Tab-separated table of N, CA and C in Angstrom:
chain	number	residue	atom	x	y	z
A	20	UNK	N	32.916	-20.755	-8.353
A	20	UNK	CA	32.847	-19.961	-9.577
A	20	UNK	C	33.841	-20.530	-10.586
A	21	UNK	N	33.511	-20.641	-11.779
A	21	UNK	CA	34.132	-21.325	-12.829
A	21	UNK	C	35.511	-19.811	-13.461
A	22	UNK	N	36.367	-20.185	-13.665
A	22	UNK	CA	37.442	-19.487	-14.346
A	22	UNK	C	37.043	-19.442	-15.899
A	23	UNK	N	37.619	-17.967	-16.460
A	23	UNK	CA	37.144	-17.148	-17.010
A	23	UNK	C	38.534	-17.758	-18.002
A	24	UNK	N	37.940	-18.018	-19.590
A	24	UNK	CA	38.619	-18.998	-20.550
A	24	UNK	C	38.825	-17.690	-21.827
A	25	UNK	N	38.314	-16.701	-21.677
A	25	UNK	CA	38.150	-15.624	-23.115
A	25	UNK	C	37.696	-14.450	-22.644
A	26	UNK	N	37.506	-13.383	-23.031
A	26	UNK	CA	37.085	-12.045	-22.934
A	26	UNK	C	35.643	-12.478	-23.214
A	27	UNK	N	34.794	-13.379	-24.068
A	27	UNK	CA	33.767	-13.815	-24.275
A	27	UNK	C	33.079	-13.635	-22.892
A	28	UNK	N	33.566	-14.638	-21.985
A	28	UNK	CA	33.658	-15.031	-20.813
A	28	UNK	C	33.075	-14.097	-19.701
A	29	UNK	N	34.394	-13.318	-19.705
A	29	UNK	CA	34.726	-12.061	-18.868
A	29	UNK	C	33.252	-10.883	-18.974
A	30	UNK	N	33.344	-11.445	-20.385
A	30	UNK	CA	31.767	-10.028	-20.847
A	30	UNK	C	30.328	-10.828	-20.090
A	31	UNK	N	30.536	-12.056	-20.527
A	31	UNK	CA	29.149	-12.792	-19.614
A	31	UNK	C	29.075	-12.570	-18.059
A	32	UNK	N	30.134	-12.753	-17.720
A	32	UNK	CA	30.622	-12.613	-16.669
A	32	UNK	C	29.758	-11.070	-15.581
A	33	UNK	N	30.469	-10.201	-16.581
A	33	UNK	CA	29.803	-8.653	-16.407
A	33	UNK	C	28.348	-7.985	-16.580
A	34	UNK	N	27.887	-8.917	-17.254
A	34	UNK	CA	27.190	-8.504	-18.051
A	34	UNK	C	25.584	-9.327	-17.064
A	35	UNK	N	25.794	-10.504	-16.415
A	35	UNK	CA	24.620	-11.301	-15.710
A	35	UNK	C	24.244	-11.998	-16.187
A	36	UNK	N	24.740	-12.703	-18.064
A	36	UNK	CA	23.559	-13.216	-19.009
A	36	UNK	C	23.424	-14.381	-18.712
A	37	UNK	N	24.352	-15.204	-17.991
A	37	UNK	CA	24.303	-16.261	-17.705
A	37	UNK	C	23.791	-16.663	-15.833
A	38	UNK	N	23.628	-15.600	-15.372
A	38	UNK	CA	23.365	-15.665	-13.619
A	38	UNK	C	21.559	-15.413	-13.750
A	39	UNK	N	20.921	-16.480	-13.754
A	39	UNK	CA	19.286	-15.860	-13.452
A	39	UNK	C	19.057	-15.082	-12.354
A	40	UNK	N	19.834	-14.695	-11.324
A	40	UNK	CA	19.677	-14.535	-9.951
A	40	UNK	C	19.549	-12.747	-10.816
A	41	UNK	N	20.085	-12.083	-11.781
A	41	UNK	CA	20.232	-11.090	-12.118
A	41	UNK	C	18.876	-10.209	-12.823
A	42	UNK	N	18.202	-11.689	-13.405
A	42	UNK	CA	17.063	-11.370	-13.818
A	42	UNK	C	15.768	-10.857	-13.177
A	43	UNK	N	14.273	-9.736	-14.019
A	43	UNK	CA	13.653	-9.425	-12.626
A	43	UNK	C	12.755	-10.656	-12.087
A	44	UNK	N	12.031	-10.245	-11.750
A	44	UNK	CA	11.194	-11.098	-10.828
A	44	UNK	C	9.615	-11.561	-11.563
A	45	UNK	N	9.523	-12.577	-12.198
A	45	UNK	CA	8.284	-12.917	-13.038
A	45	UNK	C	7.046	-12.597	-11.709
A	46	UNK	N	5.859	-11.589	-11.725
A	46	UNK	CA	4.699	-11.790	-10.858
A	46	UNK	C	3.852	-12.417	-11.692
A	47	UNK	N	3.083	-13.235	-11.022
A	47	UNK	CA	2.030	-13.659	-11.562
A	47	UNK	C	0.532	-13.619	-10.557
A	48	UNK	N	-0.919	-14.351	-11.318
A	48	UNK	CA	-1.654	-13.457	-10.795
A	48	UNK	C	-2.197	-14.377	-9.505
A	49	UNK	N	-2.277	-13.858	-8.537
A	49	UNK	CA	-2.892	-14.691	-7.266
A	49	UNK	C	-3.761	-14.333	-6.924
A	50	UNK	N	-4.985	-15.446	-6.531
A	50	UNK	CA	-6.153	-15.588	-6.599
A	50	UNK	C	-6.270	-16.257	-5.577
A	51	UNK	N	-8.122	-16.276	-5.028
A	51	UNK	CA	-8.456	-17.317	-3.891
A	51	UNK	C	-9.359	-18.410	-4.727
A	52	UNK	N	-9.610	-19.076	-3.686
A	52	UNK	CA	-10.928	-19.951	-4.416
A	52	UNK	C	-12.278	-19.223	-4.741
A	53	UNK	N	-12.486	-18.022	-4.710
A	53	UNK	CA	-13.699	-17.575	-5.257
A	53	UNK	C	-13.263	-16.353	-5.792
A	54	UNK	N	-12.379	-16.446	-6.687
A	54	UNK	CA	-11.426	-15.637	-7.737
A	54	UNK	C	-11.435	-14.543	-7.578
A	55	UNK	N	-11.184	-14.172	-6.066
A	55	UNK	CA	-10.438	-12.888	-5.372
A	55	UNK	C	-9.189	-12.422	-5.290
A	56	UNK	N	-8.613	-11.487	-5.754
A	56	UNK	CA	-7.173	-11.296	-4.986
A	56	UNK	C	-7.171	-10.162	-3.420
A	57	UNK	N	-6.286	-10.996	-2.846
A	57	UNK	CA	-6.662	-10.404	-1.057
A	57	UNK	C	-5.118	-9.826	-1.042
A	58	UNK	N	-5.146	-8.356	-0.263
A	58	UNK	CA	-3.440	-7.991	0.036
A	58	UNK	C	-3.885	-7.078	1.248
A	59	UNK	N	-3.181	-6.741	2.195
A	59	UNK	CA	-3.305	-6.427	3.441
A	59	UNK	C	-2.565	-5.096	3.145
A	60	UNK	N	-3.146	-3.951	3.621
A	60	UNK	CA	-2.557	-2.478	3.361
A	60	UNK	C	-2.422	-2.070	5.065
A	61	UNK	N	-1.335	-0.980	4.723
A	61	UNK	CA	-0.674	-0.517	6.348
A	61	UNK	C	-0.880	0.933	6.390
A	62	UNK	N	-1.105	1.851	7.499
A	62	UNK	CA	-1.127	3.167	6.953
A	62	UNK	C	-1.153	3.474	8.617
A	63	UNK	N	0.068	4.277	9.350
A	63	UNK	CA	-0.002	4.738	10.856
A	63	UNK	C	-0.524	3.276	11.347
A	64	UNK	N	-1.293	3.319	12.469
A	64	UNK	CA	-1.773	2.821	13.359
A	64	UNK	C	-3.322	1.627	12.349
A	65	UNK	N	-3.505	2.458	11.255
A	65	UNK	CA	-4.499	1.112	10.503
A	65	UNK	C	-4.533	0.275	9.802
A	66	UNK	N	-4.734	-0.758	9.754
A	66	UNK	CA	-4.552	-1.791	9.127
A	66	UNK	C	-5.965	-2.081	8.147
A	67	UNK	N	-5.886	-2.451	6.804
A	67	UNK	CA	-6.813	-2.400	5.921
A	67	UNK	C	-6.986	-3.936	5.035
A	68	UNK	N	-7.927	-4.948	4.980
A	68	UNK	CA	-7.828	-6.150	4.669
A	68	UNK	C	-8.617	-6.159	3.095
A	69	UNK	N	-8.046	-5.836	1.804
A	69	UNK	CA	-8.844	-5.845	0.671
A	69	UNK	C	-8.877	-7.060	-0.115
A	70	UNK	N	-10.639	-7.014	-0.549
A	70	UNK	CA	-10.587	-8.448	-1.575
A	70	UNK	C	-11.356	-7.418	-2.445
A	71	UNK	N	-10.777	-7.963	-4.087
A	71	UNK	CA	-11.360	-7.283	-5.166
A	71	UNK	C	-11.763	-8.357	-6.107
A	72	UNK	N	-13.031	-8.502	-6.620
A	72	UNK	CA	-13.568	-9.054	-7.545
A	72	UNK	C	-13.820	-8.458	-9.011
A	73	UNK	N	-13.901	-8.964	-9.534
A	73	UNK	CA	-14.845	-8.254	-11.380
A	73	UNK	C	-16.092	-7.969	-10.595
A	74	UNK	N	-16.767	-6.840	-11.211
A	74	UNK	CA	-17.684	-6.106	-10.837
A	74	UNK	C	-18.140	-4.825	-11.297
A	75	UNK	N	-19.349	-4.295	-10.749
A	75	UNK	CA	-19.841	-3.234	-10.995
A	75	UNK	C	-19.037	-1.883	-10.192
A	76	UNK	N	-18.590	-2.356	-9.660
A	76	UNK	CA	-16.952	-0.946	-8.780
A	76	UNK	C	-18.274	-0.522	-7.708
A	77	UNK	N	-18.677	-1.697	-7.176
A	77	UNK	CA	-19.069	-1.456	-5.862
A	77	UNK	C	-17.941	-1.196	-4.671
A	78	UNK	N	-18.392	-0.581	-3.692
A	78	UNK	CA	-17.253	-0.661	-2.431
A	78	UNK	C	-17.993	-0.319	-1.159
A	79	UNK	N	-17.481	-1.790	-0.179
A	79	UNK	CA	-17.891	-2.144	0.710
A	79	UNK	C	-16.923	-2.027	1.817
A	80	UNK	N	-16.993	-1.022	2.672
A	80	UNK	CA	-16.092	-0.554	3.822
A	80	UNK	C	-16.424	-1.190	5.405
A	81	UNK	N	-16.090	-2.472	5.906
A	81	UNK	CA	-16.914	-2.595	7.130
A	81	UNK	C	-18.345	-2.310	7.109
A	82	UNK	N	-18.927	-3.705	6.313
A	82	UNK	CA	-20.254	-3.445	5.530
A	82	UNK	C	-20.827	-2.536	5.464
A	83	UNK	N	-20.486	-1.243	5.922
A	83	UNK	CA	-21.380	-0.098	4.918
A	83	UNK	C	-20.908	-0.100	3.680
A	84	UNK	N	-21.669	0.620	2.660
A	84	UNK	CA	-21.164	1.352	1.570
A	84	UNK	C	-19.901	2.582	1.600
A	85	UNK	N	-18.833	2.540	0.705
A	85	UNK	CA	-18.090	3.767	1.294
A	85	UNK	C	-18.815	5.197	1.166
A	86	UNK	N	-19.803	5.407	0.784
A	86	UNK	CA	-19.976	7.255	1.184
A	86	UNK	C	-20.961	7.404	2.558
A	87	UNK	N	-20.820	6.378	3.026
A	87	UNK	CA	-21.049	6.510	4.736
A	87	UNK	C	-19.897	6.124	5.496
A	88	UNK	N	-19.276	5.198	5.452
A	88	UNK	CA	-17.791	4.898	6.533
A	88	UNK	C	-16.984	6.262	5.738
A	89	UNK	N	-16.484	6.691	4.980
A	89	UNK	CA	-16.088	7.383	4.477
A	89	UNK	C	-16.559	8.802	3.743
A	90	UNK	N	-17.271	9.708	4.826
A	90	UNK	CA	-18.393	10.911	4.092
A	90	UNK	C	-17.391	11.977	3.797
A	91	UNK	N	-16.277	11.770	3.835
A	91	UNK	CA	-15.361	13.527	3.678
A	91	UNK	C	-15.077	13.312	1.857
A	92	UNK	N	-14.834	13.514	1.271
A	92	UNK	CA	-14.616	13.605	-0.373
A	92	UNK	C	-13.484	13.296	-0.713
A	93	UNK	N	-12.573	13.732	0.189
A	93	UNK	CA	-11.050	13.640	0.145
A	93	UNK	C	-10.544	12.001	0.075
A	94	UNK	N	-11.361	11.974	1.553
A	94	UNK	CA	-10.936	10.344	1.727
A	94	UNK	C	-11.486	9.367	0.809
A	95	UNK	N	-12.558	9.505	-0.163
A	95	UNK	CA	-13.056	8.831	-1.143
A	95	UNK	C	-12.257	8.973	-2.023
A	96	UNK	N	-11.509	10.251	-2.953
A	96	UNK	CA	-10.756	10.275	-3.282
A	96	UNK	C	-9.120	9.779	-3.326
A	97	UNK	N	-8.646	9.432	-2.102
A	97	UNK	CA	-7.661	8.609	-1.569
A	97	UNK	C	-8.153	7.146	-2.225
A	98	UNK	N	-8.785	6.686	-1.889
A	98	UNK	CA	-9.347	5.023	-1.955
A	98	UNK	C	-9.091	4.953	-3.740
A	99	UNK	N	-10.040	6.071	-4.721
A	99	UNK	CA	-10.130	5.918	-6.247
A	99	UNK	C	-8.556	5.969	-6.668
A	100	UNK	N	-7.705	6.580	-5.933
A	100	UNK	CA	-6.631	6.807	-6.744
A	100	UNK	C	-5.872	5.821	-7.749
A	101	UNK	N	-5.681	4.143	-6.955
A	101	UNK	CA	-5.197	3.057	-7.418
A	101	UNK	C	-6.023	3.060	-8.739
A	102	UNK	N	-6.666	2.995	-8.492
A	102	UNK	CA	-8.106	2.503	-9.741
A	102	UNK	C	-8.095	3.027	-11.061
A	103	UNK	N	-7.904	5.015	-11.098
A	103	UNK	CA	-8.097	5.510	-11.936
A	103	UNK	C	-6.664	5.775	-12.365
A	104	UNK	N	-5.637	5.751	-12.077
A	104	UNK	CA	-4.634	5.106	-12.261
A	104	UNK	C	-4.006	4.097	-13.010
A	105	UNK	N	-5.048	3.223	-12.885
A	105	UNK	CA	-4.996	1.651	-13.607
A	105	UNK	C	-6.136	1.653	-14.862
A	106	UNK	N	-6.830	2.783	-14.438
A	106	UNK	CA	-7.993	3.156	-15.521
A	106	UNK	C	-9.064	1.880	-15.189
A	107	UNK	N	-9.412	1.329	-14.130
A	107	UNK	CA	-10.277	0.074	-13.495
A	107	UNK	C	-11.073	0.555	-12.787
A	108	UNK	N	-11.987	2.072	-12.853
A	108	UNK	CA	-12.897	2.773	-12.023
A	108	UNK	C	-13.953	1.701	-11.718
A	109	UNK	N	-14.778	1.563	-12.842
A	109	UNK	CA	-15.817	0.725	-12.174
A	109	UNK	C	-16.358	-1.019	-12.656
A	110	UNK	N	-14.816	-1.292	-12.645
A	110	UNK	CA	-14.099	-2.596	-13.015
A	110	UNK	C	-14.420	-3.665	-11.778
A	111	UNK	N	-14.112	-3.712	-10.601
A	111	UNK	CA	-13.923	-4.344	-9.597
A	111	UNK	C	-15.058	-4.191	-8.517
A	112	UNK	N	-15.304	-4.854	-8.172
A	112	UNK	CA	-16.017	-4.733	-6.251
A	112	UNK	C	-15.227	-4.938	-5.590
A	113	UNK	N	-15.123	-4.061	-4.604
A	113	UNK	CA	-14.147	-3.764	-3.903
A	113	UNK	C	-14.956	-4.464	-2.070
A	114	UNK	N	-14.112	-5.374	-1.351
A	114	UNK	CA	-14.746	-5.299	0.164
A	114	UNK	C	-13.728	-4.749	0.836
A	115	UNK	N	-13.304	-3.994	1.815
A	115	UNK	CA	-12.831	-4.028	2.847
A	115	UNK	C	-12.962	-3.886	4.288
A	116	UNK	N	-11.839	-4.343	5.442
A	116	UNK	CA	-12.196	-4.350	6.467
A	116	UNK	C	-11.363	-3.855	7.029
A	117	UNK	N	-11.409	-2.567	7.826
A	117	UNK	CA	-10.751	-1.925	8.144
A	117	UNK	C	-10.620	-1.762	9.975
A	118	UNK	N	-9.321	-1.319	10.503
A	118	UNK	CA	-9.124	-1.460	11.981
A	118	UNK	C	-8.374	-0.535	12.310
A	119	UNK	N	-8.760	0.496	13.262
A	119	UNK	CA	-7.091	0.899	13.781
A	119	UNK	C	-7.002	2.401	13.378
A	120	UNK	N	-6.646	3.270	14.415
A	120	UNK	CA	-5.953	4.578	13.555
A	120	UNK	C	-7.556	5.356	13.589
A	121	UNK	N	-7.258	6.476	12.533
A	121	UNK	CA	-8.165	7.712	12.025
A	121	UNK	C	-8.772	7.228	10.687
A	122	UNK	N	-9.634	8.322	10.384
A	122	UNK	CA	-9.938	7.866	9.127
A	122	UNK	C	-9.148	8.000	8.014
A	123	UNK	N	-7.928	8.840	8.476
A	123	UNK	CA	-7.299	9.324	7.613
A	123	UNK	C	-6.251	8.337	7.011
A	124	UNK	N	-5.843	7.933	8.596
A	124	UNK	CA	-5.040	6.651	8.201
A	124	UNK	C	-5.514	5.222	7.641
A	125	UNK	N	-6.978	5.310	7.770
A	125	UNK	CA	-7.419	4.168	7.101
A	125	UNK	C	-7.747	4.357	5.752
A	126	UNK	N	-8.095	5.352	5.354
A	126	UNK	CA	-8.128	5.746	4.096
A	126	UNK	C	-6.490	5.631	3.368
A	127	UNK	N	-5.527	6.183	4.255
A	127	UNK	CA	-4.647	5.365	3.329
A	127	UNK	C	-4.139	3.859	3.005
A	128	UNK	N	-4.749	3.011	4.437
A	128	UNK	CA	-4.450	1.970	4.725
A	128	UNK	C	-5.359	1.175	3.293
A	129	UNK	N	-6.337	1.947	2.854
A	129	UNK	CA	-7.202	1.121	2.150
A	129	UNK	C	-6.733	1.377	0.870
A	130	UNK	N	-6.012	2.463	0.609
A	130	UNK	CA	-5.363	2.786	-0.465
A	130	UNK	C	-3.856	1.864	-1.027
A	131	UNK	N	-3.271	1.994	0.165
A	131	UNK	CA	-2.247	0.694	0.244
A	131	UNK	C	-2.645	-0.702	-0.026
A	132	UNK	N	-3.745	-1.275	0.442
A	132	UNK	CA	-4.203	-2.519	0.171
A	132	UNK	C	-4.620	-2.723	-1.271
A	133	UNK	N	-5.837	-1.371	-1.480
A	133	UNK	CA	-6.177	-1.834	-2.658
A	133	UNK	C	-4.848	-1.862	-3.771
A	134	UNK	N	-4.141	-0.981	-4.026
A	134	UNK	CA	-3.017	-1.020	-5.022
A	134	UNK	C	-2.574	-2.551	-5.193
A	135	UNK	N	-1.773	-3.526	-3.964
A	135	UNK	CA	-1.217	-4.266	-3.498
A	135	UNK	C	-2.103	-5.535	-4.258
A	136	UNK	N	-3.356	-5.520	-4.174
A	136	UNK	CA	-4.520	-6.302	-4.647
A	136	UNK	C	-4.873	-6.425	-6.221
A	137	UNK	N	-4.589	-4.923	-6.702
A	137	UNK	CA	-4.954	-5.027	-7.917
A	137	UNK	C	-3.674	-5.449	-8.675
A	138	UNK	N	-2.112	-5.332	-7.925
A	138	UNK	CA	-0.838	-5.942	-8.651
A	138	UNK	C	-1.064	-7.363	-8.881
A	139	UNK	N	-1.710	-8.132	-7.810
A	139	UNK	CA	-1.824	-9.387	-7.823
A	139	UNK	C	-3.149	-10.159	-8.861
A	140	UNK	N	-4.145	-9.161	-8.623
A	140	UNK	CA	-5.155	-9.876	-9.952
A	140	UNK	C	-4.755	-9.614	-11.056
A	141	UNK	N	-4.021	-8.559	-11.591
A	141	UNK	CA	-3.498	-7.754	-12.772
A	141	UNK	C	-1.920	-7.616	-12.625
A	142	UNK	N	-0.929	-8.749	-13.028
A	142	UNK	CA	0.121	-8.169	-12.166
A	142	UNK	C	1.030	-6.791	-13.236
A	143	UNK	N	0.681	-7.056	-14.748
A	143	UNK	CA	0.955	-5.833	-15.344
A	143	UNK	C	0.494	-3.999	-14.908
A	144	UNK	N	-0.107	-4.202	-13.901
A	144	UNK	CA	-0.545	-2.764	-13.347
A	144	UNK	C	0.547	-2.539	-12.167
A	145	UNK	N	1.614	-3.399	-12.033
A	145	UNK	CA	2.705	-3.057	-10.850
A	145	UNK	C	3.532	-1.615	-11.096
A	146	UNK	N	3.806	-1.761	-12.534
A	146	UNK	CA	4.694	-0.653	-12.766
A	146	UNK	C	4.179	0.840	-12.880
A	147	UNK	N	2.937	1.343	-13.086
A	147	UNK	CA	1.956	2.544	-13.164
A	147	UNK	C	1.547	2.524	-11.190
A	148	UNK	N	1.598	1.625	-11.270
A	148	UNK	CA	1.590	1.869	-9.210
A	148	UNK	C	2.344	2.352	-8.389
A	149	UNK	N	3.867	1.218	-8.845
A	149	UNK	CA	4.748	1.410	-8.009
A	149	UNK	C	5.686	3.256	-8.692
A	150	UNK	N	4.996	3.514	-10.233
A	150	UNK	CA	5.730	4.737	-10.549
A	150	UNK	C	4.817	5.612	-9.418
A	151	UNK	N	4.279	5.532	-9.085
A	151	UNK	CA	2.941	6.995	-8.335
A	151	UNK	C	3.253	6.676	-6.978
A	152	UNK	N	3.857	5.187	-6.341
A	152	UNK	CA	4.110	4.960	-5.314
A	152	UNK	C	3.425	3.894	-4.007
A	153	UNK	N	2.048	3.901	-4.839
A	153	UNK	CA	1.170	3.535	-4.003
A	153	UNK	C	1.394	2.040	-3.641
A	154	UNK	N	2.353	1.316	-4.060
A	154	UNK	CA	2.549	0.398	-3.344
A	154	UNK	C	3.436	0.451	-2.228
A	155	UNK	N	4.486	1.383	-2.013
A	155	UNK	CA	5.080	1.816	-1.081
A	155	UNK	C	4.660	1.693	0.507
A	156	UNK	N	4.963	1.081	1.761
A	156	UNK	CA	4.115	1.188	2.941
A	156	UNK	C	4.386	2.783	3.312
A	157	UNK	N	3.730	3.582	3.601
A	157	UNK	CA	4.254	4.800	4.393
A	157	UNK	C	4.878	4.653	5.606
A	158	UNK	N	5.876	4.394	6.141
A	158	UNK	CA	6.079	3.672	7.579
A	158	UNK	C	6.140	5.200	8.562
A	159	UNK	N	5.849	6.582	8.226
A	159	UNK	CA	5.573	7.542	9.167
A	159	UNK	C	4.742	6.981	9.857
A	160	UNK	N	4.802	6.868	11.545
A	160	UNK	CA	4.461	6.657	12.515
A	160	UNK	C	4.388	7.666	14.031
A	161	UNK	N	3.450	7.626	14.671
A	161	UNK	CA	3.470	8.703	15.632
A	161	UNK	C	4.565	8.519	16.722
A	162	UNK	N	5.592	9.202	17.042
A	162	UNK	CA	6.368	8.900	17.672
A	162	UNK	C	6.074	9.250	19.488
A	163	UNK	N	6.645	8.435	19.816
A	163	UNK	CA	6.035	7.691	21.541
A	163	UNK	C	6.561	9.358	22.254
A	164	UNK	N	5.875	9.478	23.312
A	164	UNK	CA	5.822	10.308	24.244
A	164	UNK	C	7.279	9.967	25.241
A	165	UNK	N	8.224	11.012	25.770
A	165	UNK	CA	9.104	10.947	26.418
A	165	UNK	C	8.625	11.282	27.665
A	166	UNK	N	9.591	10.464	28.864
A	166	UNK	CA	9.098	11.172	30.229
A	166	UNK	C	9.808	11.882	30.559
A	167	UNK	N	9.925	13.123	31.745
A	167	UNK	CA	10.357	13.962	31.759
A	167	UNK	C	9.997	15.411	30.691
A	168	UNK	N	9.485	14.598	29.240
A	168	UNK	CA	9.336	15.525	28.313
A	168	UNK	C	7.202	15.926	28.738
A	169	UNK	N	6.638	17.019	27.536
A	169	UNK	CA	5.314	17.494	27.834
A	169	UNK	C	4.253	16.285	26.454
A	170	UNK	N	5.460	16.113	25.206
A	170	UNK	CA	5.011	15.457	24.619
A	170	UNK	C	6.188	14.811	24.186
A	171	UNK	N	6.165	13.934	22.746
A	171	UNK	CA	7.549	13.215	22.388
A	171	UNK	C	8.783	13.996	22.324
A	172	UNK	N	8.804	15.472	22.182
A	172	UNK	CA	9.792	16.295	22.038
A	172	UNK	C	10.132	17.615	22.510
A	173	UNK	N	8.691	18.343	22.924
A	173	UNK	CA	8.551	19.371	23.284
A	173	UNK	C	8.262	19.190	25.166
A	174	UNK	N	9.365	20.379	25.456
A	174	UNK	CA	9.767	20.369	26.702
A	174	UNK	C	8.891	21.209	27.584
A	175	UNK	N	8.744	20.935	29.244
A	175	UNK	CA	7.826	21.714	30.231
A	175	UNK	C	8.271	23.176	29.998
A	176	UNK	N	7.091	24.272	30.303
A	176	UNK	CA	7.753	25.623	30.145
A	176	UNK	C	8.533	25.822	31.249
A	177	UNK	N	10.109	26.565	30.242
A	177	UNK	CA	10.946	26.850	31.246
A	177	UNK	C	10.308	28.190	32.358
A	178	UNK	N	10.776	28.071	33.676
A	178	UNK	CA	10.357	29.334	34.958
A	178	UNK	C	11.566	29.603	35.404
A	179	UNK	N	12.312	30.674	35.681
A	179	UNK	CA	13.190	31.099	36.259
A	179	UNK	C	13.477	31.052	37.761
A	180	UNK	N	12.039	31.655	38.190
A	180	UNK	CA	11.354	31.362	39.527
A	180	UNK	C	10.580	30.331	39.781
């Protein structure tokens, strides 16, 4: 570190103007060769693999359509949130491939991905995401079963006799 010659100095010094390491982080937009952006979403036990194209805001869930892999309203609703959010309802075609868990958790898993996906084709939509959260991983996880215990925490009924 270089010694400090003026209060000039001292203020740069404080201040970061001269340290890039202080500055944020330029994103830019990442793409595949068939001008997809791909981001991998996490949610409990499922794992969710999204590619989003320009499109008619098709969505393809483990080649069905989603209002069959996905018939509850709620969980369709989970998936739109990124989107209408970004105001990109029926902007994109959406594929995903989903593994693992409930539907519940894949519905968020797909919710996690897609967000993650649309930062990278659009990276100006990071900050309306990450304010609502949805880029966030949820890392709540089901916690493991104890032995001795009836489940992870809750104990055999006590008997006197």
């Amino acid at each position: 570190m270089a010694t400090l010659q003026s209060l000039a100095d001292l203020n740069r010094a404080n201040t970061g103007a001269a340290d890039p390491a202080n500055e944020a982080p330029v994103h830019v937009q990442k793409l595949d060769s068939q001008g997809r952006a791909y981001a991998t979403g996490k949610r409990k036990d499922a794992v969710a693999r999204v590619w989003i194209k320009p499109g008619s805001g098709k969505v393809v869930v483990n080649k069905r359509p989603v209002e069959t892999y996905f018939a509850r309203p709620v969980l369709r609703m989970i998936l739109r949130q990124p989107l209408e959010i970004a105001g990109r309802v029926d902007q994109y075609d959406i594929t995903v491939t989903v593994a693992g868990g409930g539907l519940s958790g894949q519905a968020g898993a797909v919710r996690h991905g897609l967000s993650k996906a649309l930062t990278y084709y659009e990276p100006e939509l990071r900050a309306p995401l990450k304010r609502e959260g949805f880029l966030t991983r949820d890392a709540r996880v089901v916690e493991r079963k104890k032995y001795g215990r009836a489940k992870a925490r809750r104990s055999f009924q006590f008997s006197k006799r």
